[in-house]
Amino acid sequence: MLLAVYRAYERALVKYPFLTQASSAGALAAMADMLTQNFVEKRWQKGNYNPARTIRFSALILFWIAPITYRWFLLLEKVKGKANLLPLKRMILDQFYHKFAYIGRQFST
């Protein structure tokens, strides 16, 4: 059963990479927020789990963060260079360009 689900996911990644990765990110964000609310913040003890917060968080990831990150990694794959320096080059671009631009976009909205 699990193997069938995994293979279906792999086929979806090949056929629809953007939609599959974005929806996976949204689903993981929803699970992470549910776990955080229930086990870190211990809201389950108080009975005040906030499903609207989970929906907002997963929607933010699904519709804003995942598309930007997906396109960014496609762009990083196009960076060329010597094989031994290429990961360093991509890391520098990622850390010094994308992260600052990303933080700026977050605070400007």
PDB file of N, CA and C in Angstrom:
ATOM      1  N   MET A   1       0.823  -1.193   0.000  1.00  0.00           N
ATOM      2  CA  MET A   1       0.000   0.000   0.000  1.00  0.00           C
ATOM      3  C   MET A   1       0.866   1.256   0.000  1.00  0.00           C
ATOM      4  N   LEU A   2       1.814   1.331   0.945  1.00  0.00           N
ATOM      5  CA  LEU A   2       2.669   2.506   1.004  1.00  0.00           C
ATOM      6  C   LEU A   2       3.536   2.638  -0.237  1.00  0.00           C
ATOM      7  N   LEU A   3       3.984   1.524  -0.763  1.00  0.00           N
ATOM      8  CA  LEU A   3       4.793   1.542  -1.978  1.00  0.00           C
ATOM      9  C   LEU A   3       3.986   2.083  -3.150  1.00  0.00           C
ATOM     10  N   ALA A   4       2.721   1.742  -3.226  1.00  0.00           N
ATOM     11  CA  ALA A   4       1.856   2.248  -4.297  1.00  0.00           C
ATOM     12  C   ALA A   4       1.673   3.757  -4.181  1.00  0.00           C
ATOM     13  N   VAL A   5       1.507   4.252  -2.965  1.00  0.00           N
ATOM     14  CA  VAL A   5       1.375   5.693  -2.743  1.00  0.00           C
ATOM     15  C   VAL A   5       2.668   6.403  -3.129  1.00  0.00           C
ATOM     16  N   TYR A   6       3.793   5.830  -2.743  1.00  0.00           N
ATOM     17  CA  TYR A   6       5.092   6.414  -3.076  1.00  0.00           C
ATOM     18  C   TYR A   6       5.305   6.473  -4.586  1.00  0.00           C
ATOM     19  N   ARG A   7       4.963   5.404  -5.277  1.00  0.00           N
ATOM     20  CA  ARG A   7       5.135   5.375  -6.740  1.00  0.00           C
ATOM     21  C   ARG A   7       4.198   6.368  -7.422  1.00  0.00           C
ATOM     22  N   ALA A   8       2.995   6.512  -6.911  1.00  0.00           N
ATOM     23  CA  ALA A   8       2.062   7.505  -7.462  1.00  0.00           C
ATOM     24  C   ALA A   8       2.614   8.913  -7.263  1.00  0.00           C
ATOM     25  N   TYR A   9       3.213   9.148  -6.103  1.00  0.00           N
ATOM     26  CA  TYR A   9       3.832  10.447  -5.826  1.00  0.00           C
ATOM     27  C   TYR A   9       4.997  10.700  -6.780  1.00  0.00           C
ATOM     28  N   GLU A  10       5.827   9.699  -7.009  1.00  0.00           N
ATOM     29  CA  GLU A  10       6.945   9.845  -7.943  1.00  0.00           C
ATOM     30  C   GLU A  10       6.456  10.144  -9.354  1.00  0.00           C
ATOM     31  N   ARG A  11       5.394   9.469  -9.791  1.00  0.00           N
ATOM     32  CA  ARG A  11       4.832   9.732 -11.123  1.00  0.00           C
ATOM     33  C   ARG A  11       4.299  11.161 -11.201  1.00  0.00           C
ATOM     34  N   ALA A  12       3.647  11.608 -10.146  1.00  0.00           N
ATOM     35  CA  ALA A  12       3.129  12.977 -10.118  1.00  0.00           C
ATOM     36  C   ALA A  12       4.269  13.990 -10.161  1.00  0.00           C
ATOM     37  N   LEU A  13       5.383  13.688  -9.486  1.00  0.00           N
ATOM     38  CA  LEU A  13       6.543  14.586  -9.526  1.00  0.00           C
ATOM     39  C   LEU A  13       7.098  14.727 -10.932  1.00  0.00           C
ATOM     40  N   VAL A  14       7.091  13.648 -11.686  1.00  0.00           N
ATOM     41  CA  VAL A  14       7.599  13.695 -13.058  1.00  0.00           C
ATOM     42  C   VAL A  14       6.618  14.434 -13.966  1.00  0.00           C
ATOM     43  N   LYS A  15       5.338  14.140 -13.812  1.00  0.00           N
ATOM     44  CA  LYS A  15       4.331  14.709 -14.708  1.00  0.00           C
ATOM     45  C   LYS A  15       3.962  16.148 -14.346  1.00  0.00           C
ATOM     46  N   TYR A  16       3.829  16.441 -13.071  1.00  0.00           N
ATOM     47  CA  TYR A  16       3.436  17.771 -12.596  1.00  0.00           C
ATOM     48  C   TYR A  16       4.367  18.217 -11.474  1.00  0.00           C
ATOM     49  N   PRO A  17       5.619  18.550 -11.771  1.00  0.00           N
ATOM     50  CA  PRO A  17       6.569  18.836 -10.689  1.00  0.00           C
ATOM     51  C   PRO A  17       6.183  20.041  -9.828  1.00  0.00           C
ATOM     52  N   PHE A  18       5.742  21.123 -10.445  1.00  0.00           N
ATOM     53  CA  PHE A  18       5.405  22.314  -9.667  1.00  0.00           C
ATOM     54  C   PHE A  18       4.220  22.063  -8.743  1.00  0.00           C
ATOM     55  N   LEU A  19       3.133  21.542  -9.290  1.00  0.00           N
ATOM     56  CA  LEU A  19       1.938  21.297  -8.476  1.00  0.00           C
ATOM     57  C   LEU A  19       2.200  20.290  -7.366  1.00  0.00           C
ATOM     58  N   THR A  20       2.966  19.265  -7.676  1.00  0.00           N
ATOM     59  CA  THR A  20       3.254  18.237  -6.677  1.00  0.00           C
ATOM     60  C   THR A  20       4.100  18.799  -5.544  1.00  0.00           C
ATOM     61  N   GLN A  21       5.139  19.550  -5.888  1.00  0.00           N
ATOM     62  CA  GLN A  21       6.006  20.099  -4.843  1.00  0.00           C
ATOM     63  C   GLN A  21       5.296  21.170  -4.025  1.00  0.00           C
ATOM     64  N   ALA A  22       4.507  22.016  -4.684  1.00  0.00           N
ATOM     65  CA  ALA A  22       3.785  23.059  -3.952  1.00  0.00           C
ATOM     66  C   ALA A  22       2.749  22.445  -3.013  1.00  0.00           C
ATOM     67  N   SER A  23       1.998  21.464  -3.502  1.00  0.00           N
ATOM     68  CA  SER A  23       0.990  20.847  -2.635  1.00  0.00           C
ATOM     69  C   SER A  23       1.638  20.047  -1.504  1.00  0.00           C
ATOM     70  N   SER A  24       2.777  19.439  -1.774  1.00  0.00           N
ATOM     71  CA  SER A  24       3.507  18.731  -0.708  1.00  0.00           C
ATOM     72  C   SER A  24       3.960  19.707   0.368  1.00  0.00           C
ATOM     73  N   ALA A  25       4.464  20.854  -0.059  1.00  0.00           N
ATOM     74  CA  ALA A  25       4.908  21.867   0.902  1.00  0.00           C
ATOM     75  C   ALA A  25       3.736  22.373   1.734  1.00  0.00           C
ATOM     76  N   GLY A  26       2.595  22.603   1.098  1.00  0.00           N
ATOM     77  CA  GLY A  26       1.409  23.046   1.829  1.00  0.00           C
ATOM     78  C   GLY A  26       0.923  22.013   2.828  1.00  0.00           C
ATOM     79  N   ALA A  27       0.924  20.748   2.419  1.00  0.00           N
ATOM     80  CA  ALA A  27       0.487  19.675   3.323  1.00  0.00           C
ATOM     81  C   ALA A  27       1.447  19.520   4.498  1.00  0.00           C
ATOM     82  N   LEU A  28       2.744  19.590   4.227  1.00  0.00           N
ATOM     83  CA  LEU A  28       3.728  19.499   5.314  1.00  0.00           C
ATOM     84  C   LEU A  28       3.605  20.677   6.269  1.00  0.00           C
ATOM     85  N   ALA A  29       3.323  21.865   5.732  1.00  0.00           N
ATOM     86  CA  ALA A  29       3.140  23.038   6.587  1.00  0.00           C
ATOM     87  C   ALA A  29       1.925  22.861   7.490  1.00  0.00           C
ATOM     88  N   ALA A  30       0.844  22.328   6.941  1.00  0.00           N
ATOM     89  CA  ALA A  30      -0.358  22.090   7.752  1.00  0.00           C
ATOM     90  C   ALA A  30      -0.071  21.086   8.865  1.00  0.00           C
ATOM     91  N   MET A  31       0.621  20.007   8.523  1.00  0.00           N
ATOM     92  CA  MET A  31       0.962  19.009   9.552  1.00  0.00           C
ATOM     93  C   MET A  31       1.884  19.606  10.614  1.00  0.00           C
ATOM     94  N   ALA A  32       2.843  20.412  10.178  1.00  0.00           N
ATOM     95  CA  ALA A  32       3.772  21.029  11.130  1.00  0.00           C
ATOM     96  C   ALA A  32       3.038  21.962  12.082  1.00  0.00           C
ATOM     97  N   ASP A  33       2.093  22.746  11.563  1.00  0.00           N
ATOM     98  CA  ASP A  33       1.356  23.656  12.434  1.00  0.00           C
ATOM     99  C   ASP A  33       0.445  22.896  13.393  1.00  0.00           C
ATOM    100  N   MET A  34      -0.187  21.826  12.912  1.00  0.00           N
ATOM    101  CA  MET A  34      -1.021  21.015  13.809  1.00  0.00           C
ATOM    102  C   MET A  34      -0.186  20.412  14.934  1.00  0.00           C
ATOM    103  N   LEU A  35       0.982  19.884  14.588  1.00  0.00           N
ATOM    104  CA  LEU A  35       1.861  19.313  15.614  1.00  0.00           C
ATOM    105  C   LEU A  35       2.343  20.388  16.585  1.00  0.00           C
ATOM    106  N   THR A  36       2.678  21.554  16.057  1.00  0.00           N
ATOM    107  CA  THR A  36       3.147  22.644  16.913  1.00  0.00           C
ATOM    108  C   THR A  36       2.064  23.070  17.893  1.00  0.00           C
ATOM    109  N   GLN A  37       0.865  23.283  17.377  1.00  0.00           N
ATOM    110  CA  GLN A  37      -0.219  23.706  18.265  1.00  0.00           C
ATOM    111  C   GLN A  37      -0.547  22.653  19.318  1.00  0.00           C
ATOM    112  N   ASN A  38      -0.533  21.405  18.922  1.00  0.00           N
ATOM    113  CA  ASN A  38      -0.966  20.352  19.848  1.00  0.00           C
ATOM    114  C   ASN A  38       0.104  19.888  20.821  1.00  0.00           C
ATOM    115  N   PHE A  39       1.355  19.851  20.382  1.00  0.00           N
ATOM    116  CA  PHE A  39       2.384  19.256  21.235  1.00  0.00           C
ATOM    117  C   PHE A  39       3.398  20.258  21.771  1.00  0.00           C
ATOM    118  N   VAL A  40       3.688  21.302  21.029  1.00  0.00           N
ATOM    119  CA  VAL A  40       4.629  22.301  21.536  1.00  0.00           C
ATOM    120  C   VAL A  40       3.886  23.317  22.391  1.00  0.00           C
ATOM    121  N   GLU A  41       2.799  23.857  21.844  1.00  0.00           N
ATOM    122  CA  GLU A  41       2.022  24.853  22.587  1.00  0.00           C
ATOM    123  C   GLU A  41       1.003  24.212  23.525  1.00  0.00           C
ATOM    124  N   LYS A  42       0.837  22.902  23.409  1.00  0.00           N
ATOM    125  CA  LYS A  42      -0.066  22.112  24.255  1.00  0.00           C
ATOM    126  C   LYS A  42      -1.503  22.656  24.268  1.00  0.00           C
ATOM    127  N   ARG A  43      -1.971  23.093  23.106  1.00  0.00           N
ATOM    128  CA  ARG A  43      -3.336  23.602  23.005  1.00  0.00           C
ATOM    129  C   ARG A  43      -4.381  22.502  23.152  1.00  0.00           C
ATOM    130  N   TRP A  44      -3.996  21.269  22.877  1.00  0.00           N
ATOM    131  CA  TRP A  44      -4.958  20.171  22.992  1.00  0.00           C
ATOM    132  C   TRP A  44      -5.399  19.986  24.432  1.00  0.00           C
ATOM    133  N   GLN A  45      -4.528  20.341  25.380  1.00  0.00           N
ATOM    134  CA  GLN A  45      -4.903  20.221  26.791  1.00  0.00           C
ATOM    135  C   GLN A  45      -5.962  21.255  27.156  1.00  0.00           C
ATOM    136  N   LYS A  46      -5.864  22.421  26.529  1.00  0.00           N
ATOM    137  CA  LYS A  46      -6.810  23.498  26.812  1.00  0.00           C
ATOM    138  C   LYS A  46      -8.031  23.429  25.902  1.00  0.00           C
ATOM    139  N   GLY A  47      -7.954  22.601  24.867  1.00  0.00           N
ATOM    140  CA  GLY A  47      -9.074  22.464  23.943  1.00  0.00           C
ATOM    141  C   GLY A  47      -9.260  23.651  23.021  1.00  0.00           C
ATOM    142  N   ASN A  48      -8.182  24.378  22.738  1.00  0.00           N
ATOM    143  CA  ASN A  48      -8.331  25.546  21.868  1.00  0.00           C
ATOM    144  C   ASN A  48      -7.413  25.487  20.644  1.00  0.00           C
ATOM    145  N   TYR A  49      -7.447  24.357  19.955  1.00  0.00           N
ATOM    146  CA  TYR A  49      -6.735  24.242  18.684  1.00  0.00           C
ATOM    147  C   TYR A  49      -7.355  25.223  17.695  1.00  0.00           C
ATOM    148  N   ASN A  50      -6.517  25.903  16.909  1.00  0.00           N
ATOM    149  CA  ASN A  50      -6.972  26.938  15.985  1.00  0.00           C
ATOM    150  C   ASN A  50      -6.817  26.465  14.539  1.00  0.00           C
ATOM    151  N   PRO A  51      -7.859  25.886  13.938  1.00  0.00           N
ATOM    152  CA  PRO A  51      -7.744  25.403  12.558  1.00  0.00           C
ATOM    153  C   PRO A  51      -7.552  26.532  11.549  1.00  0.00           C
ATOM    154  N   ALA A  52      -8.067  27.725  11.847  1.00  0.00           N
ATOM    155  CA  ALA A  52      -7.888  28.859  10.927  1.00  0.00           C
ATOM    156  C   ALA A  52      -6.410  29.211  10.795  1.00  0.00           C
ATOM    157  N   ARG A  53      -5.675  29.124  11.887  1.00  0.00           N
ATOM    158  CA  ARG A  53      -4.232  29.385  11.842  1.00  0.00           C
ATOM    159  C   ARG A  53      -3.527  28.369  10.957  1.00  0.00           C
ATOM    160  N   THR A  54      -3.912  27.105  11.068  1.00  0.00           N
ATOM    161  CA  THR A  54      -3.320  26.054  10.237  1.00  0.00           C
ATOM    162  C   THR A  54      -3.609  26.310   8.765  1.00  0.00           C
ATOM    163  N   ILE A  55      -4.831  26.695   8.451  1.00  0.00           N
ATOM    164  CA  ILE A  55      -5.200  26.982   7.061  1.00  0.00           C
ATOM    165  C   ILE A  55      -4.424  28.180   6.532  1.00  0.00           C
ATOM    166  N   ARG A  56      -4.318  29.242   7.330  1.00  0.00           N
ATOM    167  CA  ARG A  56      -3.557  30.429   6.897  1.00  0.00           C
ATOM    168  C   ARG A  56      -2.101  30.090   6.640  1.00  0.00           C
ATOM    169  N   PHE A  57      -1.497  29.343   7.558  1.00  0.00           N
ATOM    170  CA  PHE A  57      -0.083  28.994   7.427  1.00  0.00           C
ATOM    171  C   PHE A  57       0.162  28.117   6.204  1.00  0.00           C
ATOM    172  N   SER A  58      -0.661  27.102   6.018  1.00  0.00           N
ATOM    173  CA  SER A  58      -0.452  26.220   4.864  1.00  0.00           C
ATOM    174  C   SER A  58      -0.756  26.940   3.557  1.00  0.00           C
ATOM    175  N   ALA A  59      -1.722  27.854   3.555  1.00  0.00           N
ATOM    176  CA  ALA A  59      -2.010  28.636   2.345  1.00  0.00           C
ATOM    177  C   ALA A  59      -0.843  29.557   2.008  1.00  0.00           C
ATOM    178  N   LEU A  60      -0.230  30.149   3.018  1.00  0.00           N
ATOM    179  CA  LEU A  60       0.944  30.996   2.793  1.00  0.00           C
ATOM    180  C   LEU A  60       2.055  30.194   2.130  1.00  0.00           C
ATOM    181  N   ILE A  61       2.304  29.016   2.632  1.00  0.00           N
ATOM    182  CA  ILE A  61       3.340  28.158   2.049  1.00  0.00           C
ATOM    183  C   ILE A  61       2.943  27.723   0.645  1.00  0.00           C
ATOM    184  N   LEU A  62       1.718  27.266   0.479  1.00  0.00           N
ATOM    185  CA  LEU A  62       1.247  26.730  -0.799  1.00  0.00           C
ATOM    186  C   LEU A  62       1.238  27.782  -1.902  1.00  0.00           C
ATOM    187  N   PHE A  63       0.738  28.976  -1.616  1.00  0.00           N
ATOM    188  CA  PHE A  63       0.533  29.975  -2.666  1.00  0.00           C
ATOM    189  C   PHE A  63       1.615  31.043  -2.752  1.00  0.00           C
ATOM    190  N   TRP A  64       2.470  31.177  -1.743  1.00  0.00           N
ATOM    191  CA  TRP A  64       3.482  32.228  -1.763  1.00  0.00           C
ATOM    192  C   TRP A  64       4.900  31.656  -1.699  1.00  0.00           C
ATOM    193  N   ILE A  65       5.218  30.942  -0.667  1.00  0.00           N
ATOM    194  CA  ILE A  65       6.584  30.471  -0.441  1.00  0.00           C
ATOM    195  C   ILE A  65       6.994  29.398  -1.451  1.00  0.00           C
ATOM    196  N   ALA A  66       6.184  28.369  -1.618  1.00  0.00           N
ATOM    197  CA  ALA A  66       6.552  27.254  -2.505  1.00  0.00           C
ATOM    198  C   ALA A  66       6.763  27.686  -3.954  1.00  0.00           C
ATOM    199  N   PRO A  67       5.888  28.518  -4.542  1.00  0.00           N
ATOM    200  CA  PRO A  67       6.151  28.931  -5.927  1.00  0.00           C
ATOM    201  C   PRO A  67       7.445  29.725  -6.088  1.00  0.00           C
ATOM    202  N   ILE A  68       7.714  30.628  -5.152  1.00  0.00           N
ATOM    203  CA  ILE A  68       8.948  31.420  -5.230  1.00  0.00           C
ATOM    204  C   ILE A  68      10.158  30.517  -5.089  1.00  0.00           C
ATOM    205  N   THR A  69      10.137  29.631  -4.119  1.00  0.00           N
ATOM    206  CA  THR A  69      11.270  28.733  -3.885  1.00  0.00           C
ATOM    207  C   THR A  69      11.467  27.773  -5.053  1.00  0.00           C
ATOM    208  N   TYR A  70      10.387  27.279  -5.612  1.00  0.00           N
ATOM    209  CA  TYR A  70      10.478  26.369  -6.761  1.00  0.00           C
ATOM    210  C   TYR A  70      11.193  27.059  -7.926  1.00  0.00           C
ATOM    211  N   ARG A  71      10.756  28.264  -8.247  1.00  0.00           N
ATOM    212  CA  ARG A  71      11.378  29.004  -9.361  1.00  0.00           C
ATOM    213  C   ARG A  71      12.831  29.349  -9.044  1.00  0.00           C
ATOM    214  N   TRP A  72      13.106  29.687  -7.796  1.00  0.00           N
ATOM    215  CA  TRP A  72      14.467  30.043  -7.412  1.00  0.00           C
ATOM    216  C   TRP A  72      15.417  28.863  -7.610  1.00  0.00           C
ATOM    217  N   PHE A  73      15.006  27.683  -7.192  1.00  0.00           N
ATOM    218  CA  PHE A  73      15.873  26.515  -7.362  1.00  0.00           C
ATOM    219  C   PHE A  73      16.054  26.144  -8.828  1.00  0.00           C
ATOM    220  N   LEU A  74      15.032  26.381  -9.651  1.00  0.00           N
ATOM    221  CA  LEU A  74      15.208  26.177 -11.095  1.00  0.00           C
ATOM    222  C   LEU A  74      16.265  27.133 -11.636  1.00  0.00           C
ATOM    223  N   LEU A  75      16.242  28.366 -11.164  1.00  0.00           N
ATOM    224  CA  LEU A  75      17.234  29.356 -11.584  1.00  0.00           C
ATOM    225  C   LEU A  75      18.629  28.963 -11.100  1.00  0.00           C
ATOM    226  N   LEU A  76      18.736  28.498  -9.869  1.00  0.00           N
ATOM    227  CA  LEU A  76      20.040  28.084  -9.345  1.00  0.00           C
ATOM    228  C   LEU A  76      20.628  26.917 -10.127  1.00  0.00           C
ATOM    229  N   GLU A  77      19.779  26.036 -10.636  1.00  0.00           N
ATOM    230  CA  GLU A  77      20.275  24.907 -11.421  1.00  0.00           C
ATOM    231  C   GLU A  77      20.933  25.355 -12.721  1.00  0.00           C
ATOM    232  N   LYS A  78      20.595  26.557 -13.191  1.00  0.00           N
ATOM    233  CA  LYS A  78      21.166  27.067 -14.440  1.00  0.00           C
ATOM    234  C   LYS A  78      22.543  27.696 -14.242  1.00  0.00           C
ATOM    235  N   VAL A  79      22.934  27.931 -12.994  1.00  0.00           N
ATOM    236  CA  VAL A  79      24.246  28.508 -12.711  1.00  0.00           C
ATOM    237  C   VAL A  79      25.312  27.503 -13.117  1.00  0.00           C
ATOM    238  N   LYS A  80      26.287  27.972 -13.872  1.00  0.00           N
ATOM    239  CA  LYS A  80      27.350  27.098 -14.378  1.00  0.00           C
ATOM    240  C   LYS A  80      28.665  27.427 -13.682  1.00  0.00           C
ATOM    241  N   GLY A  81      29.583  26.509 -13.747  1.00  0.00           N
ATOM    242  CA  GLY A  81      30.901  26.715 -13.163  1.00  0.00           C
ATOM    243  C   GLY A  81      31.638  25.402 -13.021  1.00  0.00           C
ATOM    244  N   LYS A  82      32.838  25.492 -12.449  1.00  0.00           N
ATOM    245  CA  LYS A  82      33.624  24.283 -12.204  1.00  0.00           C
ATOM    246  C   LYS A  82      32.903  23.411 -11.180  1.00  0.00           C
ATOM    247  N   ALA A  83      32.998  22.123 -11.389  1.00  0.00           N
ATOM    248  CA  ALA A  83      32.248  21.175 -10.556  1.00  0.00           C
ATOM    249  C   ALA A  83      32.588  21.298  -9.073  1.00  0.00           C
ATOM    250  N   ASN A  84      33.854  21.575  -8.760  1.00  0.00           N
ATOM    251  CA  ASN A  84      34.227  21.634  -7.345  1.00  0.00           C
ATOM    252  C   ASN A  84      33.795  22.943  -6.681  1.00  0.00           C
ATOM    253  N   LEU A  85      33.564  24.006  -7.460  1.00  0.00           N
ATOM    254  CA  LEU A  85      33.153  25.290  -6.882  1.00  0.00           C
ATOM    255  C   LEU A  85      31.669  25.587  -7.067  1.00  0.00           C
ATOM    256  N   LEU A  86      31.003  24.804  -7.877  1.00  0.00           N
ATOM    257  CA  LEU A  86      29.600  25.071  -8.190  1.00  0.00           C
ATOM    258  C   LEU A  86      28.685  25.066  -6.962  1.00  0.00           C
ATOM    259  N   PRO A  87      28.778  24.099  -6.062  1.00  0.00           N
ATOM    260  CA  PRO A  87      27.915  24.157  -4.870  1.00  0.00           C
ATOM    261  C   PRO A  87      28.154  25.413  -4.031  1.00  0.00           C
ATOM    262  N   LEU A  88      29.404  25.822  -3.916  1.00  0.00           N
ATOM    263  CA  LEU A  88      29.727  27.032  -3.156  1.00  0.00           C
ATOM    264  C   LEU A  88      29.134  28.264  -3.832  1.00  0.00           C
ATOM    265  N   LYS A  89      29.258  28.324  -5.140  1.00  0.00           N
ATOM    266  CA  LYS A  89      28.713  29.437  -5.910  1.00  0.00           C
ATOM    267  C   LYS A  89      27.195  29.530  -5.722  1.00  0.00           C
ATOM    268  N   ARG A  90      26.521  28.395  -5.798  1.00  0.00           N
ATOM    269  CA  ARG A  90      25.066  28.373  -5.628  1.00  0.00           C
ATOM    270  C   ARG A  90      24.664  28.735  -4.205  1.00  0.00           C
ATOM    271  N   MET A  91      25.438  28.266  -3.237  1.00  0.00           N
ATOM    272  CA  MET A  91      25.137  28.583  -1.844  1.00  0.00           C
ATOM    273  C   MET A  91      25.285  30.080  -1.585  1.00  0.00           C
ATOM    274  N   ILE A  92      26.333  30.680  -2.128  1.00  0.00           N
ATOM    275  CA  ILE A  92      26.542  32.121  -1.945  1.00  0.00           C
ATOM    276  C   ILE A  92      25.398  32.906  -2.573  1.00  0.00           C
ATOM    277  N   LEU A  93      25.015  32.540  -3.791  1.00  0.00           N
ATOM    278  CA  LEU A  93      23.878  33.203  -4.431  1.00  0.00           C
ATOM    279  C   LEU A  93      22.612  33.043  -3.598  1.00  0.00           C
ATOM    280  N   ASP A  94      22.389  31.861  -3.104  1.00  0.00           N
ATOM    281  CA  ASP A  94      21.189  31.603  -2.320  1.00  0.00           C
ATOM    282  C   ASP A  94      21.185  32.407  -1.032  1.00  0.00           C
ATOM    283  N   GLN A  95      22.282  32.380  -0.304  1.00  0.00           N
ATOM    284  CA  GLN A  95      22.328  33.032   1.001  1.00  0.00           C
ATOM    285  C   GLN A  95      22.375  34.554   0.923  1.00  0.00           C
ATOM    286  N   PHE A  96      23.050  35.080  -0.090  1.00  0.00           N
ATOM    287  CA  PHE A  96      23.218  36.531  -0.131  1.00  0.00           C
ATOM    288  C   PHE A  96      22.218  37.240  -1.025  1.00  0.00           C
ATOM    289  N   TYR A  97      21.606  36.549  -1.950  1.00  0.00           N
ATOM    290  CA  TYR A  97      20.633  37.222  -2.795  1.00  0.00           C
ATOM    291  C   TYR A  97      19.210  36.832  -2.415  1.00  0.00           C
ATOM    292  N   HIS A  98      18.918  35.574  -2.511  1.00  0.00           N
ATOM    293  CA  HIS A  98      17.540  35.128  -2.319  1.00  0.00           C
ATOM    294  C   HIS A  98      17.049  35.376  -0.893  1.00  0.00           C
ATOM    295  N   LYS A  99      17.862  35.087   0.088  1.00  0.00           N
ATOM    296  CA  LYS A  99      17.395  35.240   1.468  1.00  0.00           C
ATOM    297  C   LYS A  99      17.115  36.700   1.811  1.00  0.00           C
ATOM    298  N   PHE A 100      17.980  37.618   1.374  1.00  0.00           N
ATOM    299  CA  PHE A 100      17.734  39.032   1.662  1.00  0.00           C
ATOM    300  C   PHE A 100      16.525  39.544   0.886  1.00  0.00           C
ATOM    301  N   ALA A 101      16.396  39.131  -0.370  1.00  0.00           N
ATOM    302  CA  ALA A 101      15.230  39.534  -1.156  1.00  0.00           C
ATOM    303  C   ALA A 101      13.957  38.949  -0.553  1.00  0.00           C
ATOM    304  N   TYR A 102      14.038  37.724  -0.084  1.00  0.00           N
ATOM    305  CA  TYR A 102      12.889  37.059   0.512  1.00  0.00           C
ATOM    306  C   TYR A 102      12.472  37.756   1.808  1.00  0.00           C
ATOM    307  N   ILE A 103      13.426  38.066   2.648  1.00  0.00           N
ATOM    308  CA  ILE A 103      13.122  38.760   3.903  1.00  0.00           C
ATOM    309  C   ILE A 103      12.526  40.131   3.609  1.00  0.00           C
ATOM    310  N   GLY A 104      13.081  40.823   2.617  1.00  0.00           N
ATOM    311  CA  GLY A 104      12.545  42.125   2.226  1.00  0.00           C
ATOM    312  C   GLY A 104      11.106  42.036   1.756  1.00  0.00           C
ATOM    313  N   ARG A 105      10.792  41.014   0.980  1.00  0.00           N
ATOM    314  CA  ARG A 105       9.409  40.833   0.510  1.00  0.00           C
ATOM    315  C   ARG A 105       8.480  40.546   1.683  1.00  0.00           C
ATOM    316  N   GLN A 106       8.946  39.781   2.644  1.00  0.00           N
ATOM    317  CA  GLN A 106       8.097  39.439   3.784  1.00  0.00           C
ATOM    318  C   GLN A 106       7.760  40.676   4.614  1.00  0.00           C
ATOM    319  N   PHE A 107       8.753  41.531   4.840  1.00  0.00           N
ATOM    320  CA  PHE A 107       8.519  42.698   5.684  1.00  0.00           C
ATOM    321  C   PHE A 107       7.819  43.828   4.945  1.00  0.00           C
ATOM    322  N   SER A 108       7.858  43.814   3.614  1.00  0.00           N
ATOM    323  CA  SER A 108       7.216  44.890   2.861  1.00  0.00           C
ATOM    324  C   SER A 108       5.731  44.637   2.637  1.00  0.00           C
ATOM    325  N   THR A 109       5.259  43.421   2.931  1.00  0.00           N
ATOM    326  CA  THR A 109       3.832  43.143   2.711  1.00  0.00           C
ATOM    327  C   THR A 109       3.038  43.244   3.984  1.00  0.00           C
TER     328      THR A 109
END
